mmCIF file of C-alpha atoms in Angstrom:
data_model
loop_
_atom_site.group_PDB
_atom_site.id
_atom_site.type_symbol
_atom_site.label_atom_id
_atom_site.label_comp_id
_atom_site.label_asym_id
_atom_site.label_seq_id
_atom_site.Cartn_x
_atom_site.Cartn_y
_atom_site.Cartn_z
ATOM 1 C CA MET A 1 124.758 80.096 125.059
ATOM 2 C CA ARG A 2 122.868 77.424 122.863
ATOM 3 C CA ARG A 3 124.503 74.081 122.448
ATOM 4 C CA THR A 4 126.683 73.742 119.123
ATOM 5 C CA ALA A 5 125.896 71.058 116.811
ATOM 6 C CA LEU A 6 129.205 69.482 117.442
ATOM 7 C CA LEU A 7 127.916 65.747 117.158
ATOM 8 C CA THR A 8 130.513 63.909 114.643
ATOM 9 C CA ALA A 9 132.731 62.685 116.884
ATOM 10 C CA ALA A 10 129.683 61.357 118.998
ATOM 11 C CA ALA A 11 128.367 59.634 116.099
ATOM 12 C CA THR A 12 131.560 57.654 115.329
ATOM 13 C CA LEU A 13 131.853 56.649 118.845
ATOM 14 C CA LEU A 14 128.335 55.423 118.847
ATOM 15 C CA GLY A 15 128.642 53.280 115.992
ATOM 16 C CA SER A 16 131.826 51.853 117.647
ATOM 17 C CA LEU A 17 129.805 50.935 120.636
ATOM 18 C CA ALA A 18 127.050 49.387 118.953
ATOM 19 C CA ALA A 19 129.526 46.790 117.989
ATOM 20 C CA ALA A 20 129.862 45.425 121.294
ATOM 21 C CA PRO A 21 127.932 42.699 122.690
ATOM 22 C CA ALA A 22 125.735 43.519 125.398
ATOM 23 C CA ALA A 23 125.910 42.365 128.815
ATOM 24 C CA ARG A 24 122.502 41.597 130.016
ATOM 25 C CA ALA A 25 120.675 42.766 132.934
ATOM 26 C CA ASP A 26 119.475 39.321 134.281
ATOM 27 C CA GLY A 27 122.913 38.175 135.796
ATOM 28 C CA PRO A 28 126.088 39.714 136.979
ATOM 29 C CA TYR A 29 127.361 42.121 134.827
ATOM 30 C CA GLY A 30 130.968 42.480 132.873
ATOM 31 C CA GLN A 31 132.849 39.569 134.479
ATOM 32 C CA GLY A 32 135.561 39.825 132.518
ATOM 33 C CA LEU A 33 135.792 42.209 129.044
ATOM 34 C CA ASP A 34 133.506 39.827 126.712
ATOM 35 C CA HIS A 35 131.494 43.077 126.379
ATOM 36 C CA CYS A 36 133.878 45.409 124.773
ATOM 37 C CA ALA A 37 135.170 45.834 121.638
ATOM 38 C CA ALA A 38 137.979 47.664 119.870
ATOM 39 C CA THR A 39 137.096 51.209 118.697
ATOM 40 C CA ALA A 40 137.956 52.703 115.441
ATOM 41 C CA THR A 41 141.721 53.366 116.465
ATOM 42 C CA GLY A 42 141.428 50.564 118.910
ATOM 43 C CA THR A 43 143.580 47.815 116.728
ATOM 44 C CA ALA A 44 146.563 50.332 116.882
ATOM 45 C CA THR A 45 146.073 51.893 120.385
ATOM 46 C CA GLY A 46 144.324 48.917 122.628
ATOM 47 C CA GLU A 47 141.377 51.455 123.131
ATOM 48 C CA LEU A 48 138.160 49.395 123.595
ATOM 49 C CA ALA A 49 134.335 50.536 123.921
ATOM 50 C CA CYS A 50 132.285 48.840 126.210
ATOM 51 C CA HIS A 51 128.301 48.386 126.299
ATOM 52 C CA PHE A 52 126.210 46.899 129.303
ATOM 53 C CA ASP A 53 122.302 46.815 128.731
ATOM 54 C CA VAL A 54 121.445 48.096 132.448
ATOM 55 C CA ALA A 55 118.305 49.898 133.004
ATOM 56 C CA PRO A 56 118.923 53.890 134.536
ATOM 57 C CA GLY A 57 120.369 54.060 138.063
ATOM 58 C CA THR A 58 123.845 53.819 139.745
ATOM 59 C CA TYR A 59 126.599 51.415 139.166
ATOM 60 C CA ASP A 60 129.807 50.518 140.444
ATOM 61 C CA VAL A 61 132.566 49.809 138.032
ATOM 62 C CA THR A 62 135.842 47.994 139.059
ATOM 63 C CA VAL A 63 138.706 48.232 136.386
ATOM 64 C CA THR A 64 141.905 46.152 136.717
ATOM 65 C CA LEU A 65 144.520 48.070 134.991
ATOM 66 C CA GLY A 66 148.181 47.062 133.945
ATOM 67 C CA GLY A 67 149.581 44.151 132.486
ATOM 68 C CA GLY A 68 153.146 42.556 130.872
ATOM 69 C CA THR A 69 153.747 46.148 129.697
ATOM 70 C CA ALA A 70 153.724 49.598 130.996
ATOM 71 C CA GLY A 71 150.543 51.520 129.931
ATOM 72 C CA SER A 72 148.919 54.429 131.079
ATOM 73 C CA THR A 73 144.609 54.054 131.165
ATOM 74 C CA ALA A 74 141.679 56.426 131.631
ATOM 75 C CA VAL A 75 138.166 55.548 131.554
ATOM 76 C CA THR A 76 135.858 57.674 130.222
ATOM 77 C CA GLY A 77 131.890 57.108 129.946
ATOM 78 C CA GLU A 78 128.265 58.090 128.631
ATOM 79 C CA THR A 79 128.630 61.505 127.092
ATOM 80 C CA ARG A 80 132.507 61.759 126.939
ATOM 81 C CA ARG A 81 132.065 62.037 130.939
ATOM 82 C CA ALA A 82 135.496 61.686 132.837
ATOM 83 C CA LEU A 83 135.335 58.717 135.033
ATOM 84 C CA LEU A 84 138.880 57.768 136.130
ATOM 85 C CA ALA A 85 141.890 60.080 135.391
ATOM 86 C CA GLU A 86 144.864 58.702 133.740
ATOM 87 C CA THR A 87 146.571 55.773 135.490
ATOM 88 C CA ALA A 88 150.160 54.263 134.771
ATOM 89 C CA THR A 89 151.338 51.270 135.764
ATOM 90 C CA ALA A 90 154.616 49.974 135.082
ATOM 91 C CA ALA A 91 155.682 46.625 133.427
ATOM 92 C CA GLY A 92 154.372 43.442 135.640
ATOM 93 C CA GLU A 93 152.267 45.939 137.592
ATOM 94 C CA THR A 94 148.363 45.613 138.265
ATOM 95 C CA VAL A 95 146.496 47.844 140.192
ATOM 96 C CA ARG A 96 142.353 48.175 140.707
ATOM 97 C CA ARG A 97 140.261 51.101 140.667
ATOM 98 C CA SER A 98 136.393 51.871 141.251
ATOM 99 C CA PHE A 99 134.232 54.299 140.580
ATOM 100 C CA THR A 100 130.289 54.596 140.548
ATOM 101 C CA VAL A 101 128.655 55.948 137.704
ATOM 102 C CA ASP A 102 125.378 57.601 137.250
ATOM 103 C CA VAL A 103 122.992 55.873 134.139
ATOM 104 C CA ARG A 104 119.967 57.869 133.023
ATOM 105 C CA GLU A 105 118.098 58.754 130.160
ATOM 106 C CA PRO A 106 119.118 60.851 128.461
ATOM 107 C CA GLU A 107 122.536 60.126 129.134
ATOM 108 C CA GLY A 108 123.723 63.604 128.817
ATOM 109 C CA GLU A 109 122.169 66.871 128.804
ATOM 110 C CA PRO A 110 118.528 66.935 129.765
ATOM 111 C CA THR A 111 117.419 68.588 126.599
ATOM 112 C CA GLY A 112 120.069 67.121 124.468
ATOM 113 C CA PRO A 113 120.255 64.254 122.132
ATOM 114 C CA ALA A 114 118.983 60.916 124.012
ATOM 115 C CA GLY A 115 122.374 58.885 123.570
ATOM 116 C CA THR A 116 122.166 55.454 124.094
ATOM 117 C CA PRO A 117 120.503 52.823 126.264
ATOM 118 C CA GLY A 118 122.215 51.119 129.142
ATOM 119 C CA LEU A 119 125.756 52.038 130.144
ATOM 120 C CA ASP A 120 129.160 53.220 127.864
ATOM 121 C CA LEU A 121 132.564 52.881 128.944
ATOM 122 C CA VAL A 122 135.576 53.794 126.676
ATOM 123 C CA LEU A 123 139.049 52.063 128.284
ATOM 124 C CA GLY A 124 141.119 54.886 126.803
ATOM 125 C CA GLY A 125 144.047 56.523 127.556
ATOM 126 C CA ALA A 126 147.824 57.140 126.012
ATOM 127 C CA ALA A 127 148.633 53.311 126.260
ATOM 128 C CA PRO A 128 145.334 51.223 127.616
ATOM 129 C CA ARG A 129 145.827 47.921 129.543
ATOM 130 C CA VAL A 130 142.989 46.734 131.089
ATOM 131 C CA THR A 131 143.040 42.940 132.142
ATOM 132 C CA ALA A 132 139.297 42.849 134.207
ATOM 133 C CA LEU A 133 136.186 44.835 134.085
ATOM 134 C CA ARG A 134 133.042 44.504 136.094
ATOM 135 C CA VAL A 135 130.030 46.181 136.530
ATOM 136 C CA THR A 136 127.363 46.115 139.377
ATOM 137 C CA PRO A 137 124.430 47.369 140.438
ATOM 138 C CA ALA A 138 124.846 50.079 143.313
ATOM 139 C CA PRO A 139 120.852 51.207 144.300
ATOM 140 C CA ALA A 140 122.536 52.853 147.433
ATOM 141 C CA ALA A 141 124.967 54.605 146.094
ATOM 142 C CA ARG A 142 124.903 58.673 146.874
ATOM 143 C CA ARG A 143 124.843 61.041 144.152
ATOM 144 C CA LEU A 144 126.009 64.492 143.830
ATOM 145 C CA PHE A 145 123.330 66.689 141.699
ATOM 146 C CA LEU A 146 124.747 69.561 139.255
ATOM 147 C CA VAL A 147 122.143 72.096 138.237
ATOM 148 C CA GLY A 148 123.934 74.368 135.825
ATOM 149 C CA ASP A 149 124.487 75.702 132.242
ATOM 150 C CA SER A 150 126.852 75.061 129.301
ATOM 151 C CA THR A 151 129.897 75.694 131.524
ATOM 152 C CA VAL A 152 129.119 72.913 133.614
ATOM 153 C CA CYS A 153 126.931 70.380 131.632
ATOM 154 C CA ASP A 154 128.102 67.128 129.664
ATOM 155 C CA GLN A 155 129.105 68.741 126.486
ATOM 156 C CA PRO A 156 128.219 66.139 123.123
ATOM 157 C CA GLY A 157 130.680 67.500 121.282
ATOM 158 C CA ASP A 158 134.490 68.013 121.641
ATOM 159 C CA PRO A 159 136.196 70.463 122.220
ATOM 160 C CA TYR A 160 133.466 71.876 124.320
ATOM 161 C CA THR A 161 133.910 70.622 127.975
ATOM 162 C CA GLY A 162 131.701 71.408 130.942
ATOM 163 C CA TRP A 163 133.559 71.134 134.492
ATOM 164 C CA GLY A 164 130.549 68.862 135.652
ATOM 165 C CA GLN A 165 131.750 66.755 132.910
ATOM 166 C CA ARG A 166 135.638 66.409 134.581
ATOM 167 C CA LEU A 167 134.238 66.186 138.228
ATOM 168 C CA PRO A 168 133.713 62.419 138.401
ATOM 169 C CA THR A 169 137.578 61.929 138.410
ATOM 170 C CA HIS A 170 137.682 63.024 142.003
ATOM 171 C CA LEU A 171 134.909 60.484 143.527
ATOM 172 C CA LYS A 172 135.671 57.100 144.588
ATOM 173 C CA ARG A 173 132.849 54.244 144.851
ATOM 174 C CA GLY A 174 130.048 55.565 146.855
ATOM 175 C CA ILE A 175 129.046 58.265 145.072
ATOM 176 C CA ALA A 176 128.353 58.988 141.607
ATOM 177 C CA VAL A 177 127.842 62.716 139.602
ATOM 178 C CA ALA A 178 124.292 63.273 138.235
ATOM 179 C CA ASN A 179 124.821 66.093 135.987
ATOM 180 C CA HIS A 180 121.684 67.773 134.842
ATOM 181 C CA ALA A 181 123.062 70.989 133.763
ATOM 182 C CA ASP A 182 122.089 71.805 130.534
ATOM 183 C CA SER A 183 122.770 74.236 127.904
ATOM 184 C CA GLY A 184 121.222 77.716 127.445
ATOM 185 C CA GLU A 185 119.861 77.636 131.029
ATOM 186 C CA SER A 186 118.922 80.400 133.531
ATOM 187 C CA THR A 187 117.250 80.355 137.199
ATOM 188 C CA VAL A 188 114.073 81.131 134.989
ATOM 189 C CA THR A 189 113.973 78.196 132.772
ATOM 190 C CA PHE A 190 115.605 75.842 135.118
ATOM 191 C CA LEU A 191 112.377 76.260 137.054
ATOM 192 C CA ALA A 192 110.031 76.294 134.102
ATOM 193 C CA ASN A 193 110.704 73.414 132.704
ATOM 194 C CA PRO A 194 109.658 70.064 134.089
ATOM 195 C CA ALA A 195 112.342 68.248 132.381
ATOM 196 C CA LEU A 196 115.116 70.255 134.432
ATOM 197 C CA PHE A 197 114.653 71.068 138.073
ATOM 198 C CA ASP A 198 111.227 68.694 138.479
ATOM 199 C CA THR A 199 113.214 65.803 137.206
ATOM 200 C CA VAL A 200 116.566 66.646 139.673
ATOM 201 C CA GLU A 201 114.109 67.165 142.452
ATOM 202 C CA ALA A 202 112.257 63.794 142.170
ATOM 203 C CA ALA A 203 115.617 61.774 142.013
ATOM 204 C CA ILE A 204 117.038 63.591 145.274
ATOM 205 C CA ARG A 205 117.218 61.400 148.267
ATOM 206 C CA PRO A 206 118.345 62.604 152.014
ATOM 207 C CA GLY A 207 121.931 63.709 152.085
ATOM 208 C CA ASP A 208 122.502 64.005 148.522
ATOM 209 C CA PRO A 209 124.610 67.201 147.980
ATOM 210 C CA VAL A 210 122.707 69.680 144.926
ATOM 211 C CA LEU A 211 125.273 72.259 143.543
ATOM 212 C CA VAL A 212 123.490 74.976 141.493
ATOM 213 C CA GLN A 213 125.432 77.133 139.077
ATOM 214 C CA LEU A 214 123.147 79.484 137.330
ATOM 215 C CA ALA A 215 124.154 82.794 136.024
ATOM 216 C CA HIS A 216 125.929 82.996 132.483
ATOM 217 C CA ASN A 217 122.104 82.825 130.936
ATOM 218 C CA ASP A 218 120.275 85.297 133.394
ATOM 219 C CA LYS A 219 120.871 88.394 131.085
ATOM 220 C CA GLN A 220 117.998 89.945 131.857
ATOM 221 C CA THR A 221 116.734 88.702 135.284
ATOM 222 C CA ASP A 222 116.129 91.255 137.442
ATOM 223 C CA ALA A 223 117.777 91.192 141.181
ATOM 224 C CA ALA A 224 114.597 90.284 142.918
ATOM 225 C CA THR A 225 113.487 87.738 140.453
ATOM 226 C CA TYR A 226 117.493 86.409 140.590
ATOM 227 C CA ARG A 227 117.330 85.824 144.365
ATOM 228 C CA ALA A 228 113.983 84.164 144.291
ATOM 229 C CA ASN A 229 114.641 81.682 141.979
ATOM 230 C CA LEU A 230 117.437 80.691 143.957
ATOM 231 C CA THR A 231 115.851 80.708 147.037
ATOM 232 C CA SER A 232 113.238 78.349 145.396
ATOM 233 C CA LEU A 233 116.125 76.111 144.293
ATOM 234 C CA VAL A 234 117.525 76.085 147.319
ATOM 235 C CA GLU A 235 114.069 75.394 149.561
ATOM 236 C CA ARG A 236 112.899 72.772 147.371
ATOM 237 C CA VAL A 237 116.254 70.937 147.942
ATOM 238 C CA ARG A 238 116.092 70.963 151.396
ATOM 239 C CA ALA A 239 112.414 69.885 151.192
ATOM 240 C CA ARG A 240 113.563 66.539 149.629
ATOM 241 C CA GLY A 241 116.286 66.284 152.525
ATOM 242 C CA GLY A 242 119.275 67.360 149.989
ATOM 243 C CA GLU A 243 122.212 69.758 151.056
ATOM 244 C CA PRO A 244 122.067 72.722 148.521
ATOM 245 C CA VAL A 245 125.193 74.163 147.731
ATOM 246 C CA LEU A 246 125.284 77.619 145.899
ATOM 247 C CA VAL A 247 128.468 77.967 143.117
ATOM 248 C CA THR A 248 129.134 81.397 141.592
ATOM 249 C CA PRO A 249 129.688 81.056 137.999
ATOM 250 C CA ILE A 250 133.042 80.720 136.374
ATOM 251 C CA VAL A 251 134.756 83.944 135.059
ATOM 252 C CA ARG A 252 134.679 85.017 131.555
ATOM 253 C CA ARG A 253 138.238 85.341 130.173
ATOM 254 C CA TRP A 254 137.841 89.047 128.983
ATOM 255 C CA PHE A 255 140.730 90.804 130.226
ATOM 256 C CA ASN A 256 141.392 94.513 130.986
ATOM 257 C CA ALA A 257 144.486 96.513 129.802
ATOM 258 C CA ASP A 258 145.864 95.867 133.222
ATOM 259 C CA GLY A 259 145.809 92.417 133.037
ATOM 260 C CA THR A 260 142.704 91.773 135.544
ATOM 261 C CA LEU A 261 139.554 90.409 134.852
ATOM 262 C CA ASP A 262 137.759 93.442 137.127
ATOM 263 C CA ASN A 263 135.127 93.958 134.818
ATOM 264 C CA GLY A 264 131.173 93.203 134.218
ATOM 265 C CA THR A 265 131.694 91.090 131.603
ATOM 266 C CA ALA A 266 134.090 89.000 132.973
ATOM 267 C CA LEU A 267 132.768 88.568 136.525
ATOM 268 C CA LEU A 268 129.235 88.316 135.226
ATOM 269 C CA VAL A 269 127.087 91.430 135.616
ATOM 270 C CA ASN A 270 123.982 91.319 133.592
ATOM 271 C CA GLY A 271 122.577 93.913 131.572
ATOM 272 C CA LEU A 272 120.569 94.861 134.537
ATOM 273 C CA GLY A 273 123.283 95.567 136.589
ATOM 274 C CA VAL A 274 122.587 92.434 138.382
ATOM 275 C CA ASP A 275 126.009 91.114 140.047
ATOM 276 C CA HIS A 276 125.276 87.663 140.004
ATOM 277 C CA PRO A 277 128.101 86.400 142.119
ATOM 278 C CA ALA A 278 127.850 89.029 144.834
ATOM 279 C CA GLU A 279 123.935 88.297 144.656
ATOM 280 C CA ILE A 280 124.872 84.334 145.180
ATOM 281 C CA ARG A 281 127.508 84.984 148.034
ATOM 282 C CA ALA A 282 125.007 87.089 149.962
ATOM 283 C CA LEU A 283 122.104 84.777 149.259
ATOM 284 C CA ALA A 284 124.306 81.899 151.104
ATOM 285 C CA GLY A 285 124.833 83.528 154.048
ATOM 286 C CA SER A 286 121.431 84.855 154.320
ATOM 287 C CA LEU A 287 120.280 81.376 153.811
ATOM 288 C CA GLY A 288 122.878 79.426 155.452
ATOM 289 C CA THR A 289 123.900 77.688 152.306
ATOM 290 C CA PRO A 290 127.524 76.469 151.788
ATOM 291 C CA LEU A 291 129.122 78.396 149.066
ATOM 292 C CA ILE A 292 131.591 77.794 146.393
ATOM 293 C CA ASP A 293 133.142 81.039 145.197
ATOM 294 C CA LEU A 294 133.801 79.731 141.688
ATOM 295 C CA THR A 295 134.115 83.094 140.560
ATOM 296 C CA ALA A 296 136.702 84.076 142.815
ATOM 297 C CA LEU A 297 138.841 80.706 142.166
ATOM 298 C CA THR A 298 138.909 80.978 138.401
ATOM 299 C CA LYS A 299 139.523 84.538 138.506
ATOM 300 C CA ALA A 300 142.727 83.989 140.566
ATOM 301 C CA ARG A 301 143.497 81.280 138.168
ATOM 302 C CA VAL A 302 142.912 83.269 134.558
ATOM 303 C CA GLU A 303 144.818 86.581 135.810
ATOM 304 C CA GLN A 304 147.933 83.857 137.123
ATOM 305 C CA LEU A 305 148.011 82.927 133.799
ATOM 306 C CA GLY A 306 147.686 85.902 132.099
ATOM 307 C CA PRO A 307 145.948 86.964 128.696
ATOM 308 C CA GLU A 308 148.106 84.782 126.755
ATOM 309 C CA ALA A 309 148.308 81.366 128.501
ATOM 310 C CA SER A 310 144.732 81.640 129.892
ATOM 311 C CA LYS A 311 143.980 81.006 125.996
ATOM 312 C CA ALA A 312 144.657 77.471 127.028
ATOM 313 C CA LEU A 313 141.450 77.215 129.485
ATOM 314 C CA TYR A 314 138.672 78.512 127.400
ATOM 315 C CA LEU A 315 138.047 77.787 123.287
ATOM 316 C CA THR A 316 139.878 81.288 122.468
ATOM 317 C CA THR A 317 142.089 79.761 119.715
ATOM 318 C CA GLU A 318 139.256 77.483 117.994
ATOM 319 C CA LYS A 319 135.803 78.978 118.304
ATOM 320 C CA ARG A 320 137.154 82.859 119.562
ATOM 321 C CA ASP A 321 135.246 81.803 122.586
ATOM 322 C CA ASN A 322 135.815 82.994 126.086
ATOM 323 C CA THR A 323 133.107 81.617 127.797
ATOM 324 C CA HIS A 324 133.320 78.330 127.338
ATOM 325 C CA THR A 325 136.153 75.695 128.422
ATOM 326 C CA SER A 326 138.404 73.286 126.859
ATOM 327 C CA VAL A 327 139.393 70.208 127.976
ATOM 328 C CA ARG A 328 142.101 71.614 130.098
ATOM 329 C CA GLY A 329 139.983 74.424 131.806
ATOM 330 C CA ALA A 330 137.178 72.143 132.493
ATOM 331 C CA THR A 331 139.545 69.496 134.266
ATOM 332 C CA GLU A 332 141.330 72.598 136.178
ATOM 333 C CA TYR A 333 138.063 74.204 137.418
ATOM 334 C CA ALA A 334 136.629 70.686 138.173
ATOM 335 C CA ALA A 335 139.825 70.265 140.428
ATOM 336 C CA LEU A 336 139.024 73.751 142.298
ATOM 337 C CA VAL A 337 135.342 72.295 142.796
ATOM 338 C CA ALA A 338 136.637 69.213 144.119
ATOM 339 C CA ALA A 339 139.061 71.189 146.720
ATOM 340 C CA GLU A 340 135.920 72.875 148.023
ATOM 341 C CA LEU A 341 133.922 69.821 148.223
ATOM 342 C CA ARG A 342 136.830 68.264 150.603
ATOM 343 C CA ALA A 343 137.128 71.762 152.762
ATOM 344 C CA ARG A 344 133.819 72.639 153.396
ATOM 345 C CA GLY A 345 132.988 68.492 154.181
ATOM 346 C CA ILE A 346 130.263 68.605 151.393
ATOM 347 C CA VAL A 347 131.326 65.231 150.332
ATOM 348 C CA PRO A 348 132.803 62.867 153.033
ATOM 349 C CA GLU A 349 136.782 62.345 152.561
ATOM 350 C CA PRO A 350 136.509 58.687 152.175
ATOM 351 C CA LEU A 351 134.436 59.242 148.840
ATOM 352 C CA LEU A 352 136.895 61.671 147.279
ATOM 353 C CA ARG A 353 140.330 60.761 145.619
#
């Protein structure tokens, strides 16, 4: 489950971002669109890449969408993070949308490429129409931390996409996703590497939710060690005043002949017979920790679609990969997580779209 070196598209995008003027950090950021430049395809499509020379932290972004002609605009940023879902505007209509973004270094996976300093945004979509853009510091904004593996992380290269990469579109201004998930990590390595949980722990403030989904790479972790590691993560989050949430792993698309996923490969039972989802469910109960049973939710969705249609959720066609999700799969799974955040009151209703 180590990261795949698919950085060609990212390099092309970074080249276009370098051409955009920088907004200075010594005054208001982005009072207009003068910090944006057309991407390689932007002259034909209207897509813009914008760069803001700001320090790590949380920032509110407000965009005014629309104009004289009909449009359809989406905003992405940093390492392929979806920040604002595709938003349609009729001819002559304008709408204002705001969100909060987490800026950090490195900007994507903690052990991955450093990316570019500051905040990078892409104003894209099927027919981008943006008439105003403003970026302002939001130091008091909450952060929703993600601790996970390659199925959660901000994947650097298309077509790989983690569900955490698509989660920000479900949040409004006032809370940002801080995705510290990293490819190839287990409960063992996430605790052992100071660039991983130690970094998250130091940044947690009282009230910040911390979602933990680690299982795919605990292939040889025994049950007692797995429980102890998750317990340590939960207790350390609580010691900082954060709100730990245990998340069972997304299923692998591995069908039985009867069209079900009722097998150890699909349901993340490791080589030692450790049933990861069952361990997480039991531990959530004993520790009194909120649980998002993403295994059950994704199993239901994959089985509903069936062996053929469910290929679109994973990288089965492109990579013969039934573990990692496509943009569509990550988008659907992020929506499942967002629905659980709402249903369980993990994120206050006013902060959810």
